[in-house]
């Protein structure tokens, strides 16, 4: 079990070439699944670009490195906390901590190393952005427990996984908080939508283990729920654009992203695992489309 690359890995060949001990740590940090750090990075980029950060390549590079490290750290922490649950779920039972390939003590050490990388990135930001970034620690620490106490842990994930929006914004400016709030609200709704799609793959296992999930809570209305979250995200982003640049022409920059969300919602098949995984991963493209819109609107 420990030598297997999980079914939704994207870099099967790259990770599989690593010696087994190193492979275990790469899998623990989900380095085989880059979609996670793209989804963490794009909100950072949105905040920077809508704040007028054209040409801030060094800043974006640091935020990308921080996204890779901190997404890995979050996965390690989540697997330490959820080891007992992961052993009961088919898709997660082969994860390194759950399977015993990596001890919890070693996992904590790996977590510390990844956090050191995050600290290096944090020190590159101005103090306002540092303060905002540190403000997410309590949300991150609480996230793995949300599935045990609520039927909608995706809402908490939305708050955590899109925290890059205020970090990116605060890295450049301290005003325009109404714009920032609308951009962040849209990002949170977007995250709830795409993670609900992802959660559809685990509905049977989640129900058996007894943990909460928006896919379970929404039941037969899951497609409508995803569509509603995505529609709310698009409206919030439109509000952010309007507050920054009250011009109908500026709203046209959002059309490609809105069309992509509509495609996801209209073609999403909750009972088809491959369909759900493809729609989930396509949010990497959504992130790029919205980043381009933020670049155009924020720097025009």
PDB file of C-alpha atoms in Angstrom:
ATOM      1  CA  UNK A   1       0.000   0.000   0.000  1.00  0.00           C
ATOM      2  CA  UNK A   2       2.730   2.506   0.907  1.00  0.00           C
ATOM      3  CA  UNK A   3       4.421   2.232  -2.492  1.00  0.00           C
ATOM      4  CA  UNK A   4       1.298   3.189  -4.405  1.00  0.00           C
ATOM      5  CA  UNK A   5       0.665   6.602  -5.875  1.00  0.00           C
ATOM      6  CA  UNK A   6      -2.889   7.652  -5.028  1.00  0.00           C
ATOM      7  CA  UNK A   7      -5.392   7.613  -7.917  1.00  0.00           C
ATOM      8  CA  UNK A   8      -5.703  11.396  -8.237  1.00  0.00           C
ATOM      9  CA  UNK A   9      -1.954  12.006  -8.406  1.00  0.00           C
ATOM     10  CA  UNK A  10      -0.859  14.141 -11.336  1.00  0.00           C
ATOM     11  CA  UNK A  11       2.889  13.482 -11.193  1.00  0.00           C
ATOM     12  CA  UNK A  12       2.882   9.699 -10.927  1.00  0.00           C
ATOM     13  CA  UNK A  13       6.148   9.273 -12.814  1.00  0.00           C
ATOM     14  CA  UNK A  14       8.070  12.058 -11.074  1.00  0.00           C
ATOM     15  CA  UNK A  15       7.181  11.007  -7.542  1.00  0.00           C
ATOM     16  CA  UNK A  16       7.476   7.302  -8.345  1.00  0.00           C
ATOM     17  CA  UNK A  17      11.144   7.808  -9.294  1.00  0.00           C
ATOM     18  CA  UNK A  18      12.023   8.967  -5.784  1.00  0.00           C
ATOM     19  CA  UNK A  19      13.542   6.467  -3.327  1.00  0.00           C
ATOM     20  CA  UNK A  20      10.796   5.037  -1.135  1.00  0.00           C
ATOM     21  CA  UNK A  21      11.587   7.061   2.046  1.00  0.00           C
ATOM     22  CA  UNK A  22      11.670  10.348   0.106  1.00  0.00           C
ATOM     23  CA  UNK A  23       8.572   9.334  -1.825  1.00  0.00           C
ATOM     24  CA  UNK A  24       6.658   8.900   1.412  1.00  0.00           C
ATOM     25  CA  UNK A  25       7.440  12.469   2.465  1.00  0.00           C
ATOM     26  CA  UNK A  26       6.613  13.822  -0.995  1.00  0.00           C
ATOM     27  CA  UNK A  27       3.242  12.058  -0.864  1.00  0.00           C
ATOM     28  CA  UNK A  28       2.643  13.314   2.665  1.00  0.00           C
ATOM     29  CA  UNK A  29       3.052  16.911   1.456  1.00  0.00           C
ATOM     30  CA  UNK A  30       0.985  16.105  -1.692  1.00  0.00           C
ATOM     31  CA  UNK A  31       3.823  17.138  -4.013  1.00  0.00           C
ATOM     32  CA  UNK A  32       2.308  14.680  -6.483  1.00  0.00           C
ATOM     33  CA  UNK A  33      -0.853  16.799  -6.611  1.00  0.00           C
ATOM     34  CA  UNK A  34       0.100  20.383  -7.535  1.00  0.00           C
ATOM     35  CA  UNK A  35      -3.535  21.426  -7.939  1.00  0.00           C
ATOM     36  CA  UNK A  36      -3.591  22.139  -4.207  1.00  0.00           C
ATOM     37  CA  UNK A  37      -0.852  24.723  -4.226  1.00  0.00           C
ATOM     38  CA  UNK A  38      -2.231  26.335  -7.383  1.00  0.00           C
ATOM     39  CA  UNK A  39      -5.562  26.762  -5.603  1.00  0.00           C
ATOM     40  CA  UNK A  40      -3.724  28.300  -2.642  1.00  0.00           C
ATOM     41  CA  UNK A  41      -1.558  30.547  -4.813  1.00  0.00           C
ATOM     42  CA  UNK A  42      -4.130  32.045  -7.179  1.00  0.00           C
ATOM     43  CA  UNK A  43      -5.983  34.001  -4.461  1.00  0.00           C
ATOM     44  CA  UNK A  44      -2.602  35.499  -3.464  1.00  0.00           C
ATOM     45  CA  UNK A  45      -2.088  36.568  -7.060  1.00  0.00           C
ATOM     46  CA  UNK A  46      -5.598  38.037  -7.268  1.00  0.00           C
ATOM     47  CA  UNK A  47      -4.936  40.212  -4.220  1.00  0.00           C
ATOM     48  CA  UNK A  48      -1.600  41.434  -5.593  1.00  0.00           C
ATOM     49  CA  UNK A  49      -2.840  42.114  -9.116  1.00  0.00           C
ATOM     50  CA  UNK A  50      -6.118  43.806  -8.208  1.00  0.00           C
ATOM     51  CA  UNK A  51      -4.163  45.976  -5.742  1.00  0.00           C
ATOM     52  CA  UNK A  52      -2.139  47.281  -8.692  1.00  0.00           C
ATOM     53  CA  UNK A  53       0.826  44.928  -8.430  1.00  0.00           C
ATOM     54  CA  UNK A  54       1.736  44.799 -12.100  1.00  0.00           C
ATOM     55  CA  UNK A  55       5.355  43.726 -12.469  1.00  0.00           C
ATOM     56  CA  UNK A  56       5.622  42.436  -8.884  1.00  0.00           C
ATOM     57  CA  UNK A  57       7.251  39.231 -10.086  1.00  0.00           C
ATOM     58  CA  UNK A  58       9.489  38.766  -7.061  1.00  0.00           C
ATOM     59  CA  UNK A  59       6.526  39.103  -4.715  1.00  0.00           C
ATOM     60  CA  UNK A  60       4.464  36.654  -6.755  1.00  0.00           C
ATOM     61  CA  UNK A  61       7.398  34.235  -6.819  1.00  0.00           C
ATOM     62  CA  UNK A  62       7.729  34.337  -3.025  1.00  0.00           C
ATOM     63  CA  UNK A  63       3.979  33.835  -2.635  1.00  0.00           C
ATOM     64  CA  UNK A  64       4.119  30.845  -4.979  1.00  0.00           C
ATOM     65  CA  UNK A  65       6.931  29.289  -2.945  1.00  0.00           C
ATOM     66  CA  UNK A  66       4.981  29.979   0.231  1.00  0.00           C
ATOM     67  CA  UNK A  67       1.892  28.351  -1.275  1.00  0.00           C
ATOM     68  CA  UNK A  68       3.799  25.168  -2.113  1.00  0.00           C
ATOM     69  CA  UNK A  69       5.378  24.981   1.356  1.00  0.00           C
ATOM     70  CA  UNK A  70       2.312  25.896   3.387  1.00  0.00           C
ATOM     71  CA  UNK A  71      -0.051  23.728   1.389  1.00  0.00           C
ATOM     72  CA  UNK A  72       2.368  20.874   2.080  1.00  0.00           C
ATOM     73  CA  UNK A  73       2.496  21.796   5.761  1.00  0.00           C
ATOM     74  CA  UNK A  74      -1.300  21.900   5.933  1.00  0.00           C
ATOM     75  CA  UNK A  75      -1.560  18.453   4.371  1.00  0.00           C
ATOM     76  CA  UNK A  76       0.979  17.009   6.820  1.00  0.00           C
ATOM     77  CA  UNK A  77      -0.881  18.524   9.772  1.00  0.00           C
ATOM     78  CA  UNK A  78      -4.213  17.301   8.435  1.00  0.00           C
ATOM     79  CA  UNK A  79      -2.868  13.751   8.001  1.00  0.00           C
ATOM     80  CA  UNK A  80      -1.450  13.700  11.540  1.00  0.00           C
ATOM     81  CA  UNK A  81      -4.816  14.734  12.973  1.00  0.00           C
ATOM     82  CA  UNK A  82      -6.883  12.536  10.648  1.00  0.00           C
ATOM     83  CA  UNK A  83      -4.776   9.356  10.651  1.00  0.00           C
ATOM     84  CA  UNK A  84      -7.486   7.250  12.320  1.00  0.00           C
ATOM     85  CA  UNK A  85     -10.169   8.487   9.921  1.00  0.00           C
ATOM     86  CA  UNK A  86      -7.937   8.081   6.866  1.00  0.00           C
ATOM     87  CA  UNK A  87      -7.432   4.395   7.672  1.00  0.00           C
ATOM     88  CA  UNK A  88     -11.191   3.853   7.242  1.00  0.00           C
ATOM     89  CA  UNK A  89     -11.522   5.581   3.846  1.00  0.00           C
ATOM     90  CA  UNK A  90     -10.536   3.774   0.666  1.00  0.00           C
ATOM     91  CA  UNK A  91      -9.077   6.842  -1.057  1.00  0.00           C
ATOM     92  CA  UNK A  92      -6.927   7.871   1.926  1.00  0.00           C
ATOM     93  CA  UNK A  93      -5.969   4.635   3.687  1.00  0.00           C
ATOM     94  CA  UNK A  94      -2.633   4.449   1.830  1.00  0.00           C
ATOM     95  CA  UNK A  95      -1.509   7.919   2.969  1.00  0.00           C
ATOM     96  CA  UNK A  96       1.909   7.717   4.652  1.00  0.00           C
ATOM     97  CA  UNK A  97       0.850   8.469   8.247  1.00  0.00           C
ATOM     98  CA  UNK A  98      -2.348   6.408   8.070  1.00  0.00           C
ATOM     99  CA  UNK A  99      -0.489   3.430   6.590  1.00  0.00           C
ATOM    100  CA  UNK A 100       2.437   3.699   9.003  1.00  0.00           C
ATOM    101  CA  UNK A 101       5.018   4.470   6.316  1.00  0.00           C
ATOM    102  CA  UNK A 102       5.836   7.712   8.160  1.00  0.00           C
ATOM    103  CA  UNK A 103       5.638   7.925  11.935  1.00  0.00           C
ATOM    104  CA  UNK A 104       3.812  10.816  13.563  1.00  0.00           C
ATOM    105  CA  UNK A 105       7.083  12.017  15.093  1.00  0.00           C
ATOM    106  CA  UNK A 106       8.733  12.124  11.670  1.00  0.00           C
ATOM    107  CA  UNK A 107       5.648  13.822  10.229  1.00  0.00           C
ATOM    108  CA  UNK A 108       5.874  16.559  12.870  1.00  0.00           C
ATOM    109  CA  UNK A 109       9.550  17.096  11.950  1.00  0.00           C
ATOM    110  CA  UNK A 110       8.633  17.346   8.244  1.00  0.00           C
ATOM    111  CA  UNK A 111       5.882  19.803   9.170  1.00  0.00           C
ATOM    112  CA  UNK A 112       8.418  21.952  11.011  1.00  0.00           C
ATOM    113  CA  UNK A 113      10.756  22.004   8.022  1.00  0.00           C
ATOM    114  CA  UNK A 114       7.980  23.104   5.680  1.00  0.00           C
ATOM    115  CA  UNK A 115       6.971  25.820   8.144  1.00  0.00           C
ATOM    116  CA  UNK A 116      10.557  27.105   8.152  1.00  0.00           C
ATOM    117  CA  UNK A 117      10.264  27.618   4.401  1.00  0.00           C
ATOM    118  CA  UNK A 118       7.012  29.464   5.038  1.00  0.00           C
ATOM    119  CA  UNK A 119       8.774  31.634   7.611  1.00  0.00           C
ATOM    120  CA  UNK A 120      11.436  32.618   5.076  1.00  0.00           C
ATOM    121  CA  UNK A 121       8.651  33.689   2.704  1.00  0.00           C
ATOM    122  CA  UNK A 122       6.841  35.570   5.479  1.00  0.00           C
ATOM    123  CA  UNK A 123       9.950  37.620   6.198  1.00  0.00           C
ATOM    124  CA  UNK A 124       9.979  38.887   2.610  1.00  0.00           C
ATOM    125  CA  UNK A 125       6.631  40.678   3.098  1.00  0.00           C
ATOM    126  CA  UNK A 126       5.988  44.064   4.635  1.00  0.00           C
ATOM    127  CA  UNK A 127       4.818  43.953   8.229  1.00  0.00           C
ATOM    128  CA  UNK A 128       1.147  44.550   7.390  1.00  0.00           C
ATOM    129  CA  UNK A 129       1.055  41.442   5.198  1.00  0.00           C
ATOM    130  CA  UNK A 130       2.983  39.488   7.832  1.00  0.00           C
ATOM    131  CA  UNK A 131       0.339  40.336  10.424  1.00  0.00           C
ATOM    132  CA  UNK A 132      -2.475  39.290   8.077  1.00  0.00           C
ATOM    133  CA  UNK A 133      -0.734  36.016   7.214  1.00  0.00           C
ATOM    134  CA  UNK A 134      -0.204  35.140  10.882  1.00  0.00           C
ATOM    135  CA  UNK A 135      -3.890  35.808  11.475  1.00  0.00           C
ATOM    136  CA  UNK A 136      -4.732  32.637   9.549  1.00  0.00           C
ATOM    137  CA  UNK A 137      -2.945  30.287  11.957  1.00  0.00           C
ATOM    138  CA  UNK A 138      -5.941  29.722  14.228  1.00  0.00           C
ATOM    139  CA  UNK A 139      -8.181  29.008  11.224  1.00  0.00           C
ATOM    140  CA  UNK A 140      -5.644  26.534   9.828  1.00  0.00           C
ATOM    141  CA  UNK A 141      -5.194  24.763  13.164  1.00  0.00           C
ATOM    142  CA  UNK A 142      -8.946  24.316  13.611  1.00  0.00           C
ATOM    143  CA  UNK A 143      -9.758  23.120  10.078  1.00  0.00           C
ATOM    144  CA  UNK A 144      -9.122  19.348  10.451  1.00  0.00           C
ATOM    145  CA  UNK A 145     -11.601  19.224  13.324  1.00  0.00           C
ATOM    146  CA  UNK A 146     -14.438  20.948  11.447  1.00  0.00           C
ATOM    147  CA  UNK A 147     -15.566  17.790   9.670  1.00  0.00           C
ATOM    148  CA  UNK A 148     -16.181  16.264  13.087  1.00  0.00           C
ATOM    149  CA  UNK A 149     -18.465  19.046  14.356  1.00  0.00           C
ATOM    150  CA  UNK A 150     -20.201  20.489  11.289  1.00  0.00           C
ATOM    151  CA  UNK A 151     -21.905  19.260   8.156  1.00  0.00           C
ATOM    152  CA  UNK A 152     -20.301  22.045   6.146  1.00  0.00           C
ATOM    153  CA  UNK A 153     -16.510  21.948   6.747  1.00  0.00           C
ATOM    154  CA  UNK A 154     -16.053  23.364   3.241  1.00  0.00           C
ATOM    155  CA  UNK A 155     -17.155  26.745   4.576  1.00  0.00           C
ATOM    156  CA  UNK A 156     -14.223  26.747   7.009  1.00  0.00           C
ATOM    157  CA  UNK A 157     -11.893  25.579   4.250  1.00  0.00           C
ATOM    158  CA  UNK A 158     -13.087  28.538   2.184  1.00  0.00           C
ATOM    159  CA  UNK A 159     -11.941  30.928   4.904  1.00  0.00           C
ATOM    160  CA  UNK A 160      -8.568  29.177   5.202  1.00  0.00           C
ATOM    161  CA  UNK A 161      -7.632  28.322   1.637  1.00  0.00           C
ATOM    162  CA  UNK A 162      -8.326  31.765   0.170  1.00  0.00           C
ATOM    163  CA  UNK A 163      -6.552  33.742   2.895  1.00  0.00           C
ATOM    164  CA  UNK A 164      -3.991  34.634   0.249  1.00  0.00           C
ATOM    165  CA  UNK A 165      -6.375  37.322  -1.021  1.00  0.00           C
ATOM    166  CA  UNK A 166      -5.912  39.621   2.011  1.00  0.00           C
ATOM    167  CA  UNK A 167      -2.225  38.666   2.261  1.00  0.00           C
ATOM    168  CA  UNK A 168      -1.571  39.628  -1.353  1.00  0.00           C
ATOM    169  CA  UNK A 169      -3.548  42.855  -1.006  1.00  0.00           C
ATOM    170  CA  UNK A 170      -1.850  43.825   2.271  1.00  0.00           C
ATOM    171  CA  UNK A 171       1.549  43.226   0.682  1.00  0.00           C
ATOM    172  CA  UNK A 172       0.963  46.364  -1.408  1.00  0.00           C
ATOM    173  CA  UNK A 173      -1.674  48.559   0.185  1.00  0.00           C
ATOM    174  CA  UNK A 174      -3.778  49.149   3.297  1.00  0.00           C
ATOM    175  CA  UNK A 175      -6.746  51.002   1.779  1.00  0.00           C
ATOM    176  CA  UNK A 176      -9.624  49.775  -0.393  1.00  0.00           C
ATOM    177  CA  UNK A 177     -10.885  47.374   2.234  1.00  0.00           C
ATOM    178  CA  UNK A 178     -14.320  47.241   0.607  1.00  0.00           C
ATOM    179  CA  UNK A 179     -12.735  45.975  -2.612  1.00  0.00           C
ATOM    180  CA  UNK A 180     -10.686  43.471  -0.637  1.00  0.00           C
ATOM    181  CA  UNK A 181     -13.749  42.221   1.265  1.00  0.00           C
ATOM    182  CA  UNK A 182     -15.712  41.608  -1.946  1.00  0.00           C
ATOM    183  CA  UNK A 183     -12.782  39.833  -3.607  1.00  0.00           C
ATOM    184  CA  UNK A 184     -12.247  37.631  -0.547  1.00  0.00           C
ATOM    185  CA  UNK A 185     -15.953  36.808  -0.190  1.00  0.00           C
ATOM    186  CA  UNK A 186     -16.038  35.673  -3.799  1.00  0.00           C
ATOM    187  CA  UNK A 187     -12.945  33.547  -3.267  1.00  0.00           C
ATOM    188  CA  UNK A 188     -14.493  31.877  -0.219  1.00  0.00           C
ATOM    189  CA  UNK A 189     -17.668  30.985  -2.158  1.00  0.00           C
ATOM    190  CA  UNK A 190     -15.569  29.702  -5.056  1.00  0.00           C
ATOM    191  CA  UNK A 191     -13.603  27.452  -2.686  1.00  0.00           C
ATOM    192  CA  UNK A 192     -16.781  26.072  -1.109  1.00  0.00           C
ATOM    193  CA  UNK A 193     -18.057  25.277  -4.602  1.00  0.00           C
ATOM    194  CA  UNK A 194     -14.989  23.476  -5.881  1.00  0.00           C
ATOM    195  CA  UNK A 195     -14.414  21.542  -2.658  1.00  0.00           C
ATOM    196  CA  UNK A 196     -18.037  20.414  -2.696  1.00  0.00           C
ATOM    197  CA  UNK A 197     -17.339  19.007  -6.157  1.00  0.00           C
ATOM    198  CA  UNK A 198     -14.250  17.259  -4.790  1.00  0.00           C
ATOM    199  CA  UNK A 199     -16.152  15.917  -1.772  1.00  0.00           C
ATOM    200  CA  UNK A 200     -18.592  14.099  -4.044  1.00  0.00           C
ATOM    201  CA  UNK A 201     -15.896  11.464  -4.556  1.00  0.00           C
ATOM    202  CA  UNK A 202     -16.000  10.576  -0.847  1.00  0.00           C
ATOM    203  CA  UNK A 203     -19.696  10.717  -0.019  1.00  0.00           C
ATOM    204  CA  UNK A 204     -20.113   7.022   0.758  1.00  0.00           C
ATOM    205  CA  UNK A 205     -16.950   6.829   2.857  1.00  0.00           C
ATOM    206  CA  UNK A 206     -17.742  10.055   4.708  1.00  0.00           C
ATOM    207  CA  UNK A 207     -21.220   8.791   5.553  1.00  0.00           C
ATOM    208  CA  UNK A 208     -19.822   5.468   6.751  1.00  0.00           C
ATOM    209  CA  UNK A 209     -17.170   7.100   8.960  1.00  0.00           C
ATOM    210  CA  UNK A 210     -19.625   9.715  10.229  1.00  0.00           C
ATOM    211  CA  UNK A 211     -17.895  12.952   9.240  1.00  0.00           C
ATOM    212  CA  UNK A 212     -19.472  16.042   7.751  1.00  0.00           C
ATOM    213  CA  UNK A 213     -19.349  17.144   4.136  1.00  0.00           C
ATOM    214  CA  UNK A 214     -21.168  19.745   2.070  1.00  0.00           C
ATOM    215  CA  UNK A 215     -21.702  17.068  -0.580  1.00  0.00           C
ATOM    216  CA  UNK A 216     -23.627  15.001   1.985  1.00  0.00           C
ATOM    217  CA  UNK A 217     -25.453  17.968   3.476  1.00  0.00           C
ATOM    218  CA  UNK A 218     -26.674  19.181   0.095  1.00  0.00           C
ATOM    219  CA  UNK A 219     -27.702  15.666  -0.938  1.00  0.00           C
ATOM    220  CA  UNK A 220     -29.626  15.582  -4.203  1.00  0.00           C
ATOM    221  CA  UNK A 221     -29.318  19.371  -4.443  1.00  0.00           C
ATOM    222  CA  UNK A 222     -25.518  19.266  -4.709  1.00  0.00           C
ATOM    223  CA  UNK A 223     -25.437  20.467  -8.341  1.00  0.00           C
ATOM    224  CA  UNK A 224     -27.710  23.391  -7.540  1.00  0.00           C
ATOM    225  CA  UNK A 225     -25.603  24.147  -4.489  1.00  0.00           C
ATOM    226  CA  UNK A 226     -22.382  24.293  -6.505  1.00  0.00           C
ATOM    227  CA  UNK A 227     -24.079  26.511  -9.092  1.00  0.00           C
ATOM    228  CA  UNK A 228     -25.284  28.847  -6.330  1.00  0.00           C
ATOM    229  CA  UNK A 229     -21.833  29.120  -4.751  1.00  0.00           C
ATOM    230  CA  UNK A 230     -20.244  29.820  -8.116  1.00  0.00           C
ATOM    231  CA  UNK A 231     -22.892  32.412  -8.985  1.00  0.00           C
ATOM    232  CA  UNK A 232     -22.294  34.102  -5.643  1.00  0.00           C
ATOM    233  CA  UNK A 233     -18.549  34.096  -6.287  1.00  0.00           C
ATOM    234  CA  UNK A 234     -18.993  35.751  -9.689  1.00  0.00           C
ATOM    235  CA  UNK A 235     -21.294  38.425  -8.213  1.00  0.00           C
ATOM    236  CA  UNK A 236     -18.838  39.211  -5.409  1.00  0.00           C
ATOM    237  CA  UNK A 237     -15.976  39.517  -7.884  1.00  0.00           C
ATOM    238  CA  UNK A 238     -18.097  41.807 -10.030  1.00  0.00           C
ATOM    239  CA  UNK A 239     -18.730  43.941  -6.958  1.00  0.00           C
ATOM    240  CA  UNK A 240     -14.998  44.098  -6.234  1.00  0.00           C
ATOM    241  CA  UNK A 241     -14.292  45.250  -9.784  1.00  0.00           C
ATOM    242  CA  UNK A 242     -17.083  47.829  -9.643  1.00  0.00           C
ATOM    243  CA  UNK A 243     -15.907  49.232  -6.317  1.00  0.00           C
ATOM    244  CA  UNK A 244     -12.390  49.633  -7.660  1.00  0.00           C
ATOM    245  CA  UNK A 245     -13.300  50.817 -11.147  1.00  0.00           C
ATOM    246  CA  UNK A 246     -17.005  51.727 -11.590  1.00  0.00           C
ATOM    247  CA  UNK A 247     -17.091  51.186 -15.327  1.00  0.00           C
ATOM    248  CA  UNK A 248     -19.242  48.609 -17.123  1.00  0.00           C
ATOM    249  CA  UNK A 249     -16.385  47.935 -19.522  1.00  0.00           C
ATOM    250  CA  UNK A 250     -14.195  46.793 -16.621  1.00  0.00           C
ATOM    251  CA  UNK A 251     -16.728  44.061 -15.824  1.00  0.00           C
ATOM    252  CA  UNK A 252     -16.071  42.481 -19.229  1.00  0.00           C
ATOM    253  CA  UNK A 253     -12.724  41.282 -17.882  1.00  0.00           C
ATOM    254  CA  UNK A 254     -14.639  38.817 -15.698  1.00  0.00           C
ATOM    255  CA  UNK A 255     -16.524  37.143 -18.544  1.00  0.00           C
ATOM    256  CA  UNK A 256     -13.976  34.350 -19.237  1.00  0.00           C
ATOM    257  CA  UNK A 257     -13.874  33.395 -15.554  1.00  0.00           C
ATOM    258  CA  UNK A 258     -17.666  33.536 -15.260  1.00  0.00           C
ATOM    259  CA  UNK A 259     -18.039  31.372 -18.372  1.00  0.00           C
ATOM    260  CA  UNK A 260     -15.640  28.823 -16.935  1.00  0.00           C
ATOM    261  CA  UNK A 261     -17.614  28.613 -13.696  1.00  0.00           C
ATOM    262  CA  UNK A 262     -20.819  28.196 -15.687  1.00  0.00           C
ATOM    263  CA  UNK A 263     -19.246  25.356 -17.672  1.00  0.00           C
ATOM    264  CA  UNK A 264     -18.237  23.592 -14.472  1.00  0.00           C
ATOM    265  CA  UNK A 265     -21.676  23.922 -12.908  1.00  0.00           C
ATOM    266  CA  UNK A 266     -23.588  22.878 -16.030  1.00  0.00           C
ATOM    267  CA  UNK A 267     -21.449  19.822 -16.835  1.00  0.00           C
ATOM    268  CA  UNK A 268     -20.842  18.619 -13.282  1.00  0.00           C
ATOM    269  CA  UNK A 269     -22.034  15.038 -12.694  1.00  0.00           C
ATOM    270  CA  UNK A 270     -21.980  14.345  -8.922  1.00  0.00           C
ATOM    271  CA  UNK A 271     -22.115  10.555  -9.302  1.00  0.00           C
ATOM    272  CA  UNK A 272     -19.202  10.385 -11.757  1.00  0.00           C
ATOM    273  CA  UNK A 273     -15.890  10.450  -9.871  1.00  0.00           C
ATOM    274  CA  UNK A 274     -13.801  11.182 -12.969  1.00  0.00           C
ATOM    275  CA  UNK A 275     -16.110  14.041 -13.923  1.00  0.00           C
ATOM    276  CA  UNK A 276     -15.883  15.531 -10.432  1.00  0.00           C
ATOM    277  CA  UNK A 277     -12.088  15.283 -10.354  1.00  0.00           C
ATOM    278  CA  UNK A 278     -11.772  16.900 -13.782  1.00  0.00           C
ATOM    279  CA  UNK A 279     -14.077  19.791 -12.808  1.00  0.00           C
ATOM    280  CA  UNK A 280     -12.205  20.234  -9.542  1.00  0.00           C
ATOM    281  CA  UNK A 281      -8.818  20.360 -11.236  1.00  0.00           C
ATOM    282  CA  UNK A 282     -10.088  22.794 -13.852  1.00  0.00           C
ATOM    283  CA  UNK A 283     -10.141  25.466 -11.153  1.00  0.00           C
ATOM    284  CA  UNK A 284      -6.438  25.904 -11.833  1.00  0.00           C
ATOM    285  CA  UNK A 285      -7.563  27.435 -15.132  1.00  0.00           C
ATOM    286  CA  UNK A 286     -10.235  29.480 -13.361  1.00  0.00           C
ATOM    287  CA  UNK A 287      -7.531  30.899 -11.118  1.00  0.00           C
ATOM    288  CA  UNK A 288      -5.504  32.025 -14.103  1.00  0.00           C
ATOM    289  CA  UNK A 289      -8.529  33.573 -15.816  1.00  0.00           C
ATOM    290  CA  UNK A 290      -9.404  35.592 -12.739  1.00  0.00           C
ATOM    291  CA  UNK A 291      -5.765  36.589 -12.242  1.00  0.00           C
ATOM    292  CA  UNK A 292      -5.759  38.022 -15.772  1.00  0.00           C
ATOM    293  CA  UNK A 293      -8.978  39.910 -14.996  1.00  0.00           C
ATOM    294  CA  UNK A 294      -7.476  41.319 -11.799  1.00  0.00           C
ATOM    295  CA  UNK A 295      -4.354  42.345 -13.703  1.00  0.00           C
ATOM    296  CA  UNK A 296      -6.384  44.189 -16.336  1.00  0.00           C
ATOM    297  CA  UNK A 297      -8.714  45.936 -13.886  1.00  0.00           C
ATOM    298  CA  UNK A 298      -6.142  46.675 -11.206  1.00  0.00           C
ATOM    299  CA  UNK A 299      -3.500  48.076 -13.518  1.00  0.00           C
ATOM    300  CA  UNK A 300      -5.499  49.740 -16.313  1.00  0.00           C
TER     301      UNK A 300
END
